[in-house]
mmCIF file of C-alpha atoms and ligand atoms in Angstrom:
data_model
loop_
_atom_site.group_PDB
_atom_site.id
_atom_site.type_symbol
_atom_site.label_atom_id
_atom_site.label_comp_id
_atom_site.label_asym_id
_atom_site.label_seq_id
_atom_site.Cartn_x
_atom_site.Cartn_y
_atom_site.Cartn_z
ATOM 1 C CA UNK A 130 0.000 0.000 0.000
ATOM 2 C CA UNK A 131 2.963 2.454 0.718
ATOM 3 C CA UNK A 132 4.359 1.623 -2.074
ATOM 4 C CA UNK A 133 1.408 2.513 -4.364
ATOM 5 C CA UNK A 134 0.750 5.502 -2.585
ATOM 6 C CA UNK A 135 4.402 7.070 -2.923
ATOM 7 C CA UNK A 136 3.900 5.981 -6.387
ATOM 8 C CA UNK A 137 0.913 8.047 -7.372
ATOM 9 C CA UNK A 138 1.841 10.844 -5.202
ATOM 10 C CA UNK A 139 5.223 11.375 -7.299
ATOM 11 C CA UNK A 140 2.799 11.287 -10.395
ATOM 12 C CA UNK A 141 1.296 14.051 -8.462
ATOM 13 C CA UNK A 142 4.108 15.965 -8.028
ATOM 14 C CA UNK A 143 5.625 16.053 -11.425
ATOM 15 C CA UNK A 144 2.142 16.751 -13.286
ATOM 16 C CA UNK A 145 1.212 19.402 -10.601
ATOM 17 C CA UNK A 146 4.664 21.113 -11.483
ATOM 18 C CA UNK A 147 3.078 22.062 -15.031
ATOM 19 C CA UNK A 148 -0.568 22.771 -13.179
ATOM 20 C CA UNK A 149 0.985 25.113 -10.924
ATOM 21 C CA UNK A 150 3.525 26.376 -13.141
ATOM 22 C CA UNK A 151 0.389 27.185 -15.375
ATOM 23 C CA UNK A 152 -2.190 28.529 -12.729
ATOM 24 C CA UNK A 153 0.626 31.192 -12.211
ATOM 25 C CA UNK A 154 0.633 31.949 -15.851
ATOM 26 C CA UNK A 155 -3.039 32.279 -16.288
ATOM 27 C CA UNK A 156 -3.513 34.167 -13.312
ATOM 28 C CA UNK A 157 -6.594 32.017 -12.072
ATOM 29 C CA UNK A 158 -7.758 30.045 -9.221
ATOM 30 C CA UNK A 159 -8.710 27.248 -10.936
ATOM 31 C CA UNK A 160 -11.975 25.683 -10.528
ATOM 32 C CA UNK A 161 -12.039 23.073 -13.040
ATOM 33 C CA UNK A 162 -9.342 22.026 -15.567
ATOM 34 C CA UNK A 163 -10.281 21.330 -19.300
ATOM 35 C CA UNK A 164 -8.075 21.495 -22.558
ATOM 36 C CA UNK A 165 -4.782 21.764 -21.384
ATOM 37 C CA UNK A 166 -5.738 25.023 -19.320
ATOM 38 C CA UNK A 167 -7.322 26.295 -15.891
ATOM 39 C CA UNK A 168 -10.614 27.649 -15.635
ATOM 40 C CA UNK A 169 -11.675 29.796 -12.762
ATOM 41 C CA UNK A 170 -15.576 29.707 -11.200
ATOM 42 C CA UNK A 171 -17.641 32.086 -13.405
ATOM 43 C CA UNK A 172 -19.868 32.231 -10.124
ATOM 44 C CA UNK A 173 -19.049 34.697 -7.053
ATOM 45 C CA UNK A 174 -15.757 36.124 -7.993
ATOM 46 C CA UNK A 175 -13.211 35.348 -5.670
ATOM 47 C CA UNK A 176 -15.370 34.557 -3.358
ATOM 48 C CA UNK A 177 -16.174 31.447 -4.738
ATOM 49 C CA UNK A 178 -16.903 28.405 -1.952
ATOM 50 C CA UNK A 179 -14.218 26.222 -3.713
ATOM 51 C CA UNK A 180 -11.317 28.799 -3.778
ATOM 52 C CA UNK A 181 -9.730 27.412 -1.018
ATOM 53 C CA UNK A 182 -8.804 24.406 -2.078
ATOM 54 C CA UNK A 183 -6.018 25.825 -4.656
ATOM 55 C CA UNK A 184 -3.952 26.318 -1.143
ATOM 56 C CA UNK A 185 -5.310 23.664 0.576
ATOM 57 C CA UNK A 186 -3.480 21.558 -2.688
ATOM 58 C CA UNK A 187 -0.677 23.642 -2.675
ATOM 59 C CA UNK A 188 0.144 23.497 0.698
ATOM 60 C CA UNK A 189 -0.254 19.363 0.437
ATOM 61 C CA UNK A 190 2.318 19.322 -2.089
ATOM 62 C CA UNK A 191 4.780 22.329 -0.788
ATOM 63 C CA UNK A 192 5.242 19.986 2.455
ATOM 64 C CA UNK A 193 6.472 16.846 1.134
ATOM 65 C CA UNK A 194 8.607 18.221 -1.366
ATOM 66 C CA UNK A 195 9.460 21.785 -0.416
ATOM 67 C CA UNK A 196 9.110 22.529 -4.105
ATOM 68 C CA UNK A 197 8.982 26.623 -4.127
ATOM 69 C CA UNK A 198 6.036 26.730 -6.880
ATOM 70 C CA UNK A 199 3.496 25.165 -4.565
ATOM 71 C CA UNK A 200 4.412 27.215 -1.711
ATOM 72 C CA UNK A 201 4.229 30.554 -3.788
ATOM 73 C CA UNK A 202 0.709 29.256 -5.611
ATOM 74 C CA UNK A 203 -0.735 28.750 -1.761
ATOM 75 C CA UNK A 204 0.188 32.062 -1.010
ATOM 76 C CA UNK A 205 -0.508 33.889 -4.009
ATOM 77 C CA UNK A 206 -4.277 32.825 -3.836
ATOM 78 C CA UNK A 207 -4.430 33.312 -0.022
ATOM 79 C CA UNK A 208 -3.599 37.131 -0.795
ATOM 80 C CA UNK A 209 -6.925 36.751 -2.940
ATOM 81 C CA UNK A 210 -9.146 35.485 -0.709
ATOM 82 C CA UNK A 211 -8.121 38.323 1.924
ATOM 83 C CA UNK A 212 -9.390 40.887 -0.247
ATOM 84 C CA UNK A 213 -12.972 38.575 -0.181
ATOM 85 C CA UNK A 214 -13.193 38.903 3.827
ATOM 86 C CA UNK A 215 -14.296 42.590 2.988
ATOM 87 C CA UNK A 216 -16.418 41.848 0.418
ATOM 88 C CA UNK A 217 -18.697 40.511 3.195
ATOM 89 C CA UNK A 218 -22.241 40.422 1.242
ATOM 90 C CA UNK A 219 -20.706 37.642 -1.778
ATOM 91 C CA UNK A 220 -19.521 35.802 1.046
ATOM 92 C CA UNK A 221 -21.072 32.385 2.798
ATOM 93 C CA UNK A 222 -21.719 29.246 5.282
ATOM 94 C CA UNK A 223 -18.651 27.544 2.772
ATOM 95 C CA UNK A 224 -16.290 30.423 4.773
ATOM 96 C CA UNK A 225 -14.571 27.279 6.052
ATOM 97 C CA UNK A 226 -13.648 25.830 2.663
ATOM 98 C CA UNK A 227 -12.436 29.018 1.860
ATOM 99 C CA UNK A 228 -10.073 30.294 4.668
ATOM 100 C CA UNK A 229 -8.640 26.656 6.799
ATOM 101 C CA UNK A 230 -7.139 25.023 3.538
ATOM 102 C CA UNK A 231 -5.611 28.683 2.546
ATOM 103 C CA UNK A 232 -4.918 31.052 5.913
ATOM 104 C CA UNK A 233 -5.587 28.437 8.115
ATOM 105 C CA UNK A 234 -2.527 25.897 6.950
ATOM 106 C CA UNK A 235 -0.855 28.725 6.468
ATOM 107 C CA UNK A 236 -0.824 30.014 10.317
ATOM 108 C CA UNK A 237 -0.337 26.520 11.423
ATOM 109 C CA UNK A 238 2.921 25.418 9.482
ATOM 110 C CA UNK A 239 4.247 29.202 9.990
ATOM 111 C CA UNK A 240 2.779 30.881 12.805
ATOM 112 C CA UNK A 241 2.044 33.888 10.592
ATOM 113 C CA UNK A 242 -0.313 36.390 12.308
ATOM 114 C CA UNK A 243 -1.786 38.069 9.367
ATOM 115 C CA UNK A 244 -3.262 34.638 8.401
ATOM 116 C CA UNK A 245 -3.913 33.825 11.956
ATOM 117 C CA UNK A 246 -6.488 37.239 11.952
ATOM 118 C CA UNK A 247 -7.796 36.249 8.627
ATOM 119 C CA UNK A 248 -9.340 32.830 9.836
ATOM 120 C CA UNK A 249 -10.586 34.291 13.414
ATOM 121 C CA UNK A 250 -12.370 37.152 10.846
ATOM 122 C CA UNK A 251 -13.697 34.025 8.941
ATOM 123 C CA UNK A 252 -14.763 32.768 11.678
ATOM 124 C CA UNK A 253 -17.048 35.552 13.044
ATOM 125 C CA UNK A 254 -18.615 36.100 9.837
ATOM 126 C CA UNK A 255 -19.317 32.103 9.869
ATOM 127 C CA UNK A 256 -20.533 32.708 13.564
ATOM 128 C CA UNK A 257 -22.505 35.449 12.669
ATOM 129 C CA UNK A 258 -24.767 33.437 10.340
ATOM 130 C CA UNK A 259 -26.406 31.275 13.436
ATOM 131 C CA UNK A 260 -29.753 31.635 14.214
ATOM 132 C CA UNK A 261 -29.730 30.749 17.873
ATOM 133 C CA UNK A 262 -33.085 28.312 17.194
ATOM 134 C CA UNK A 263 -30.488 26.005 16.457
ATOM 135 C CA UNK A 264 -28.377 26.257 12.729
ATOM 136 C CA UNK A 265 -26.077 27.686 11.023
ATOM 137 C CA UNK A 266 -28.106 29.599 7.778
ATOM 138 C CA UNK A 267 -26.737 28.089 4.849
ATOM 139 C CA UNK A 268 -26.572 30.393 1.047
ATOM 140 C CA UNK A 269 -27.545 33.957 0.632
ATOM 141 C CA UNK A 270 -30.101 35.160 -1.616
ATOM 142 C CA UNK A 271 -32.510 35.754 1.235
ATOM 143 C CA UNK A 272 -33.351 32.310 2.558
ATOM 144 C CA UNK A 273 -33.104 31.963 5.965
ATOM 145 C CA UNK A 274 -34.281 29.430 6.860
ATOM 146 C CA UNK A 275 -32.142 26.842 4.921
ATOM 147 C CA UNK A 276 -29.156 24.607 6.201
ATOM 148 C CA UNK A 277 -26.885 21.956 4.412
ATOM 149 C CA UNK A 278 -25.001 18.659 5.637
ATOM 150 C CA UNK A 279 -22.062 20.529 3.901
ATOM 151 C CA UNK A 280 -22.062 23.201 6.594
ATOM 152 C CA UNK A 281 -20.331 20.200 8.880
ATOM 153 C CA UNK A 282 -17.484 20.490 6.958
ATOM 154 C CA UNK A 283 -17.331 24.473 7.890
ATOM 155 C CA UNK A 284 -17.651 23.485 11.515
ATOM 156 C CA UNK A 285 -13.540 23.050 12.236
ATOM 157 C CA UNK A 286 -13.678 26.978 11.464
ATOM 158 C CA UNK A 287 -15.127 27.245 15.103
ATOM 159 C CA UNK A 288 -13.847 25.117 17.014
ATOM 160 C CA UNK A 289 -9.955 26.365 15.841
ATOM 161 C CA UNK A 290 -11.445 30.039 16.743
ATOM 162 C CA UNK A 291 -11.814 28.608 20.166
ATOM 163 C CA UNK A 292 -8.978 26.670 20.611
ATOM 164 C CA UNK A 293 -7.085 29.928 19.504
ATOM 165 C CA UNK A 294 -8.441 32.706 21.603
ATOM 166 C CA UNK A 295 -9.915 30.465 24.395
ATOM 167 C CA UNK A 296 -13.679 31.875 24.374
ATOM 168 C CA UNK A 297 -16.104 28.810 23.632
ATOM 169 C CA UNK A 298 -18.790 30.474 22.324
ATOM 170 C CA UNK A 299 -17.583 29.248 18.587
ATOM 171 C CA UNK A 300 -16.905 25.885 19.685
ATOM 172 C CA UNK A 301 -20.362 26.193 21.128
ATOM 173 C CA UNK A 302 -22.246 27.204 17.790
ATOM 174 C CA UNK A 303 -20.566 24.250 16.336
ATOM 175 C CA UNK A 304 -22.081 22.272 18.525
ATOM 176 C CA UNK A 305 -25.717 23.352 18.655
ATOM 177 C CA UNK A 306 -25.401 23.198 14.759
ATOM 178 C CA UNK A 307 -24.009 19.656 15.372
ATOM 179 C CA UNK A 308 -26.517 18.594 17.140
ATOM 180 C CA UNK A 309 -29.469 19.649 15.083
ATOM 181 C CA UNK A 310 -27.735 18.198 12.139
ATOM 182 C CA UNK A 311 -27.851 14.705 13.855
ATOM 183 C CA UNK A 312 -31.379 14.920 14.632
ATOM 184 C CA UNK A 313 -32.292 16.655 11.146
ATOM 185 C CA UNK A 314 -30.204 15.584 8.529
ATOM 186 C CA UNK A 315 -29.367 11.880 9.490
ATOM 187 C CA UNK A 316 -31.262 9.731 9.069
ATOM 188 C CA UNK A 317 -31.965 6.141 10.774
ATOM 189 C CA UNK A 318 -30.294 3.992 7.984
ATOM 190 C CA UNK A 319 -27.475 6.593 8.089
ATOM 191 C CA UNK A 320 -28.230 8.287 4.807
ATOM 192 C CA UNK A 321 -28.379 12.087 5.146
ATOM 193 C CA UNK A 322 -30.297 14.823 3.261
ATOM 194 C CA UNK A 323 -29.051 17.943 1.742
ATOM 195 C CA UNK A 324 -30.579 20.153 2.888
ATOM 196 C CA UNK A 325 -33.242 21.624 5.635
ATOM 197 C CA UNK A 326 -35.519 24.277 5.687
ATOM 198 C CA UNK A 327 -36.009 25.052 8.940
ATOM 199 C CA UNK A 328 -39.034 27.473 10.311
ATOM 200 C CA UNK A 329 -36.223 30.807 11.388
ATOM 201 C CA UNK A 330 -38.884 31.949 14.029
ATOM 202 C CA UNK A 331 -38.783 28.645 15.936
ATOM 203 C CA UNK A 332 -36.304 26.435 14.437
ATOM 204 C CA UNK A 333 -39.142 23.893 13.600
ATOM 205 C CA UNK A 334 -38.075 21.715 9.902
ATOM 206 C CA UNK A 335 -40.097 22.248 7.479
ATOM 207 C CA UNK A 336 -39.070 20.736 4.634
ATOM 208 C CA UNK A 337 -36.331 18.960 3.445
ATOM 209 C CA UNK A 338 -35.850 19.199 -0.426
ATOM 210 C CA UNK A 339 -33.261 17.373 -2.228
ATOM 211 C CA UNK A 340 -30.671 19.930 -3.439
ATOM 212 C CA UNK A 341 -28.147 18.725 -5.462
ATOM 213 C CA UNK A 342 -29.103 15.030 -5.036
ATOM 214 C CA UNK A 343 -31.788 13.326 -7.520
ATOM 215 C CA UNK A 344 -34.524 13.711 -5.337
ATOM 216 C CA UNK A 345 -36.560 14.316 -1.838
ATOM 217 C CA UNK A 346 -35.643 11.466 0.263
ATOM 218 C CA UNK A 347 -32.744 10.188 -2.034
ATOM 219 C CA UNK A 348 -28.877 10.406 -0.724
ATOM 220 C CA UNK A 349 -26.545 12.581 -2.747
ATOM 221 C CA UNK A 350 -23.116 11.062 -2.342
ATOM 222 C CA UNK A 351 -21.121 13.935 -1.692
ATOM 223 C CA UNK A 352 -23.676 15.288 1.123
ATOM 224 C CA UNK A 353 -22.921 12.177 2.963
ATOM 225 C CA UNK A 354 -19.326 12.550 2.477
ATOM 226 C CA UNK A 355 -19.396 15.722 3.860
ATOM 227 C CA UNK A 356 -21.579 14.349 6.769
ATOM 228 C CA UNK A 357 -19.174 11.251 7.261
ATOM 229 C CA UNK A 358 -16.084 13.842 7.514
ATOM 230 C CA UNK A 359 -17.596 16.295 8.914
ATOM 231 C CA UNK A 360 -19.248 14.371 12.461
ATOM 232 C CA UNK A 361 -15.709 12.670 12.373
ATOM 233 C CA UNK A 362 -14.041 15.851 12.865
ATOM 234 C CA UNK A 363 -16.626 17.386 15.450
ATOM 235 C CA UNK A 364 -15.518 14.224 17.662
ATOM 236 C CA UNK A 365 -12.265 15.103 16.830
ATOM 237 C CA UNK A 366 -13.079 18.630 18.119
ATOM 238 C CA UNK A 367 -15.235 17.663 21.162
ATOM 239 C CA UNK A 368 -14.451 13.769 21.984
ATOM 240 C CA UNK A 369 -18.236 13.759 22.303
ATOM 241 C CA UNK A 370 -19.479 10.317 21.382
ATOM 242 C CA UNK A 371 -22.657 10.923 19.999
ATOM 243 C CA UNK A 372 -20.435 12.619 16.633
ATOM 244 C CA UNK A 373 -18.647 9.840 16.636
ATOM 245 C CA UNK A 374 -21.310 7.264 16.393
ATOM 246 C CA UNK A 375 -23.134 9.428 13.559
ATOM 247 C CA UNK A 376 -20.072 9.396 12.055
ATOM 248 C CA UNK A 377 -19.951 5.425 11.829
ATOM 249 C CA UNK A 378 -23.884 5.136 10.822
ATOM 250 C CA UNK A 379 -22.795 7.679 7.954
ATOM 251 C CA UNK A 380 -19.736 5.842 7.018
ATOM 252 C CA UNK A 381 -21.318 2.215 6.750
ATOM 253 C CA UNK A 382 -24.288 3.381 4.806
ATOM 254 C CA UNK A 383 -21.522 5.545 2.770
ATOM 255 C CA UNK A 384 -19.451 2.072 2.461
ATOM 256 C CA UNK A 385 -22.602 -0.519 1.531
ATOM 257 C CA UNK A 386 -23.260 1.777 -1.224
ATOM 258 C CA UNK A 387 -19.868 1.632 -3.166
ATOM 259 C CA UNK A 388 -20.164 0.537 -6.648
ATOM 260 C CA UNK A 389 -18.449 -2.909 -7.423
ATOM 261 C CA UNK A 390 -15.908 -0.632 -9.567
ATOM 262 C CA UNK A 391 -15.017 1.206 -6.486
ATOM 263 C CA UNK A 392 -16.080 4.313 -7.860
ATOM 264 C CA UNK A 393 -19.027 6.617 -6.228
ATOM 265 C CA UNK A 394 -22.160 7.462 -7.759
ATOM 266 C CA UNK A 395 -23.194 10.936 -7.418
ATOM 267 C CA UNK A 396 -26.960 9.691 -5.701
ATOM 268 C CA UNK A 397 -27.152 6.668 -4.022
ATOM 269 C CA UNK A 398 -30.631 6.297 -4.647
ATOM 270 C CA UNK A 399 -30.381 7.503 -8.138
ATOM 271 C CA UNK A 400 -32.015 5.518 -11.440
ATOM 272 C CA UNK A 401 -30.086 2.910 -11.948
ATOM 273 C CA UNK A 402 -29.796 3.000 -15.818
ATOM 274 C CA UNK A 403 -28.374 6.597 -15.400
ATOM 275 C CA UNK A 404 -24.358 6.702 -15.292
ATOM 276 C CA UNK A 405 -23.603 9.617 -12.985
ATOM 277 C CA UNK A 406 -20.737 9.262 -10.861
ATOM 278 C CA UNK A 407 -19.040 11.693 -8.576
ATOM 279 C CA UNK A 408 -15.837 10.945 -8.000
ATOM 280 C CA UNK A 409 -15.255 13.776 -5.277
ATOM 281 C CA UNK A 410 -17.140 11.830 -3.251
ATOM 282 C CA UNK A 411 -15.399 8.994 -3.102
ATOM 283 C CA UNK A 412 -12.233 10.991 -2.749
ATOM 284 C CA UNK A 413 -13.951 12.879 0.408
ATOM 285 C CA UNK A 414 -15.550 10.047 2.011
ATOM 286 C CA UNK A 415 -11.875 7.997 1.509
ATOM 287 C CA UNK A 416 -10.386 10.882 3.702
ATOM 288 C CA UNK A 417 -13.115 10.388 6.453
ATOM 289 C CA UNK A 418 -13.078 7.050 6.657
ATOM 290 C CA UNK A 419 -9.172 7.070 7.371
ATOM 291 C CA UNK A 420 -9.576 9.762 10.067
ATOM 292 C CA UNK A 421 -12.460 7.616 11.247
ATOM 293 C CA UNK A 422 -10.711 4.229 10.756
ATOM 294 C CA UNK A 423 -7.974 6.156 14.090
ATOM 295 C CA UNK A 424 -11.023 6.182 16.490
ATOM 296 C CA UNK A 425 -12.476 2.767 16.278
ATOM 297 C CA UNK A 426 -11.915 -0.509 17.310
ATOM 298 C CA UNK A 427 -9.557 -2.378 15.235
ATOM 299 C CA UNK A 428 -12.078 -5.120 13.116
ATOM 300 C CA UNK A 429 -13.952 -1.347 11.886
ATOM 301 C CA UNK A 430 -10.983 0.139 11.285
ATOM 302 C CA UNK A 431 -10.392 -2.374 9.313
ATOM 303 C CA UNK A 432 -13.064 -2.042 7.084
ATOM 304 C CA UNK A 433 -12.737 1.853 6.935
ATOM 305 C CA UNK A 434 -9.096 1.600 6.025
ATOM 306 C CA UNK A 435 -10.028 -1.319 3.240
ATOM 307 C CA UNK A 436 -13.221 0.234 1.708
ATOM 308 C CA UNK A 437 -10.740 3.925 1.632
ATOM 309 C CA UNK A 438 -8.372 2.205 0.003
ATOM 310 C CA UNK A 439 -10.636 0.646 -2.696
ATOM 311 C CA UNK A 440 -12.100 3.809 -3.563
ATOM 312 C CA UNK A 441 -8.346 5.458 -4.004
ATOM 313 C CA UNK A 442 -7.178 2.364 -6.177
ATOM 314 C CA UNK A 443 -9.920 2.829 -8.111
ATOM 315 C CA UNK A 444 -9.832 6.648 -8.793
ATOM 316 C CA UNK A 445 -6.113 6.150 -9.477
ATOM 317 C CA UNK A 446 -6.643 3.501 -11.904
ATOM 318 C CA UNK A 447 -9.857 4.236 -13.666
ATOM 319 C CA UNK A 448 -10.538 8.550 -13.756
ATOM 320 C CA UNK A 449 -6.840 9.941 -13.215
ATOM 321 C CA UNK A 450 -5.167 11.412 -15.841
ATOM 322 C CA UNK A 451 -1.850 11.877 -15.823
ATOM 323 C CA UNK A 452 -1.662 13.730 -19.480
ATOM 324 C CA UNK A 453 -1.365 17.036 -20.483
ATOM 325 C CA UNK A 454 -4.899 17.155 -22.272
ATOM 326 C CA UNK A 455 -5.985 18.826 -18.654
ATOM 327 C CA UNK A 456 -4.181 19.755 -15.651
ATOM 328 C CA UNK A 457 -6.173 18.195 -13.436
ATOM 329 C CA UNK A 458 -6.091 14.970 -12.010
ATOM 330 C CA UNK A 459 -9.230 12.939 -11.243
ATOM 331 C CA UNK A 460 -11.967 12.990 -14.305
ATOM 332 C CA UNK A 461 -15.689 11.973 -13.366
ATOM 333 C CA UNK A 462 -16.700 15.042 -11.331
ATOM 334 C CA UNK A 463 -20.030 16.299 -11.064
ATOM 335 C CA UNK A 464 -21.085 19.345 -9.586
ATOM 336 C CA UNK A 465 -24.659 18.551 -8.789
ATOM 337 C CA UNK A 466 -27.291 15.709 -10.002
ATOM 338 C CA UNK A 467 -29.475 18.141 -12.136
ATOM 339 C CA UNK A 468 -28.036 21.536 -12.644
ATOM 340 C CA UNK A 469 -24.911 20.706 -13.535
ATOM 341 C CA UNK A 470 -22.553 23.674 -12.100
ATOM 342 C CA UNK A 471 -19.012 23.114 -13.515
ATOM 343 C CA UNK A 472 -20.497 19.922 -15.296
ATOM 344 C CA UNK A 473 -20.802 16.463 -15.313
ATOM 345 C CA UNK A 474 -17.809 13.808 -15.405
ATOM 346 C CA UNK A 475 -15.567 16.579 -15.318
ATOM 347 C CA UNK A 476 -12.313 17.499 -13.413
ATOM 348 C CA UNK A 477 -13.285 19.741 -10.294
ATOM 349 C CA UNK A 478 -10.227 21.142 -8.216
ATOM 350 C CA UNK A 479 -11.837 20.150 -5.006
ATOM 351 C CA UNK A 480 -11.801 16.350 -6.394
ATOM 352 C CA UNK A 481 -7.981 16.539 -6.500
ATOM 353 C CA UNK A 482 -7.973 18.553 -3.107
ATOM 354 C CA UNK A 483 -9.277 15.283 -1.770
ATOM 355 C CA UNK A 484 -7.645 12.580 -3.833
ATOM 356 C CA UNK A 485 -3.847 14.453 -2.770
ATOM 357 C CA UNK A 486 -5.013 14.604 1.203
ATOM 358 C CA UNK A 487 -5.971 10.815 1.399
ATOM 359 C CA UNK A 488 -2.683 9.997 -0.023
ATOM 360 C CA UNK A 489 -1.176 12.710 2.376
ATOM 361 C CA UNK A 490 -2.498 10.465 4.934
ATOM 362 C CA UNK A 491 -1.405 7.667 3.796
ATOM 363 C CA UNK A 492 1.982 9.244 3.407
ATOM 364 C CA UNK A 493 1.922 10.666 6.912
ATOM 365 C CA UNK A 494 2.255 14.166 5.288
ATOM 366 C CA UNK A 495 -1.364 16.044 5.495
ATOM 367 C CA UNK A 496 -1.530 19.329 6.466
ATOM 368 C CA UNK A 497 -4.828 18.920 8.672
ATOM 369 C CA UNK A 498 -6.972 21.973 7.718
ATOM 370 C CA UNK A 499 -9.805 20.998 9.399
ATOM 371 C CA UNK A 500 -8.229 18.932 12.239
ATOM 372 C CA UNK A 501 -7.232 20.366 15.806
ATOM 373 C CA UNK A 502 -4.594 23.509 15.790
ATOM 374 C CA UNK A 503 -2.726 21.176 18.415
ATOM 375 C CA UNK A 504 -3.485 17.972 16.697
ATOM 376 C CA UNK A 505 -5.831 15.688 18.569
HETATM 377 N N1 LIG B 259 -20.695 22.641 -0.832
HETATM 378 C C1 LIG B 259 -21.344 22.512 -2.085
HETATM 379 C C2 LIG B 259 -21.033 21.282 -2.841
HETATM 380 O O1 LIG B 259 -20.583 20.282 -2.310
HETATM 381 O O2 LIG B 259 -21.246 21.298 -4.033
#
């Protein structure tokens, strides 16, 4: 397995030279890559949810390799996303996405203080978006009542700003969000839903639509790799056990639902004759399920560290390219089941974000954006 995995990562390396190398050139934070060049979100600006990631990657491969490029990428785009914080009405609940992979790894491997007052201002305007009924608000566009299983994933934003200045009240939002999330997104065969409108008076759900999954009721992949991730890290954050066991009831659902290929589909519940796969998901849920596969007893953690591993091999093997035709990595991306976003069966930076981290764990290399400051 080590073997494999130092194997693909130098594949990583020496393409993401060029794709670095090229983002430079262009100017761009990529979102998705497509013939032979970079192509930046035409949504949002800069303030684009995914816009993080670019530093998340770069940061991934600076460590390992101490390769200049990568580090000057992660910082060139963090510059970029400072100018967002002002530009407070374009930004969102994805604040998290945005500022741990970029500021956030960057005050943690340097101690830098300018990034360490960008993700503290990150996380106040992420704090300021909870309605104290009991969730974080979720978009813009004046709906406020609505909340997402993705917002878990923003989560590690407030429990860092605790850990750093020592008030709770973050770590505390986290947690009421947490908690309704459990009891309103998850549901008893582990499966979660996208997303909840929630009554802003009273907190009461109202509905629960299903966003970019096929359908009401049905289980968009990625929104239960975000939910599998996600209550792994808010035991990481709290060591309560109640996150941890959601975590498991997400992850064995996620892991009974793997297709024989060991690719994802993009709805678990979609039509079956349909060929829609999300491979970002896989990458996502593979990065959980390691993190997950630490806090369990050893016959689960073998399963989590297996059914991770599957769904790497198989991204490796079956949706990387390793050509110049794009300078992305992992093909078979898709935005969302319906409205396509960047697209369907595309390449989608935050697919490679993922793909590079589980092998950084493998490696013993990741960064940890949205783990503990202090480690665990
Ligand atoms: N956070 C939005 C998405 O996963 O597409």
């Amino acid at each position: 397995m080590q073997t494999w995995a130092d194997e693909v990562f130098a594949k990583i390396v020496k393409k993401y030279e060029k794709s670095a190398a090229l983002a430079a050139e262009q100017k761009v934070i990529p979102y998705f890559g497509e013939s032979g060049r970079w192509v930046s979100s035409p949504y949002d600006g800069n303030s684009w949810w995914t816009n993080g990631f670019w530093s998340g990657l770069m940061w991934q491969l600076y460590v390992p390799t101490q390769k200049e490029i990568f580090k000057a990428e992660a910082l060139r785009v963090e510059k970029l996303l400072q100018a967002e914080l002002m530009a407070f009405d374009k930004l969102h609940h994805d604040v998290g996405f945005m500022y741990l992979p970029s500021s956030g790894v960057h005050f943690k491997l340097t101690d830098d203080e300018t990034a360490k007052r960008d993700l503290l201002h990150a996380a106040t305007l992420l704090a300021g978006r909870f309605n104290p009924v009991g969730y974080i608000s979720a978009w813009n566009q004046n709906r406020p009542g609505w909340a997402i299983v993705d917002c878990m994933m923003n989560l590690t934003l407030l429990y860092q700003a605790s850990e750093l200045t020592g008030d709770p009240r973050f770590a505390n939002v986290a947690r009421i969000h947490a908690d309704t999330s459990i009891r309103e997104f998850v549901r008893g065969d582990g499966s979660c839903n996208h997303i909840v409108i929630f009554d802003p008076l009273t907190g009461k759900a109202l509905e629960k639509p299903g966003g970019q999954g096929y359908e009401a009721g049905s289980s968009w992949s990625r929104g239960q790799a975000w939910g599998l991730y996600g209550f792994t890290l808010s035991y990481l954050h709290t060591k309560e056990q109640r996150y941890l066991e959601t975590a498991c009831r997400i992850a064995d659902y996620f892991i009974a639902n793997i297709r024989p290929d060991g690719l994802t589909d993009c709805d678990f519940r979609q039509p079956k004759e349909e060929e829609r796969i999300d491979n970002i998901a896989g990458a996502c849920a593979a990065c959980g399920l390691l993190e997950l596969a630490k806090q369990v007893d050893a016959e689960k953690a073998q399963s989590y560290q297996e059914a991770a591993l599957r769904m790497l091999q198989a991204l490796d093997t079956l949706c990387a390219d390793w050509t110049d035709d794009c300078p992305g990595i992992l093909q078979k991306c898709t935005a969302s089941y319906h409205n396509d976003g960047a697209g369907r069966h595309v390449n989608i930076i935050y697919g490679d974000y993922y793909f590079v981290e589980a092998l950084c764990k493998l490696r013993g290399t990741d960064v940890g954006p949205w783990m503990p400051i202090k480690g665990e």
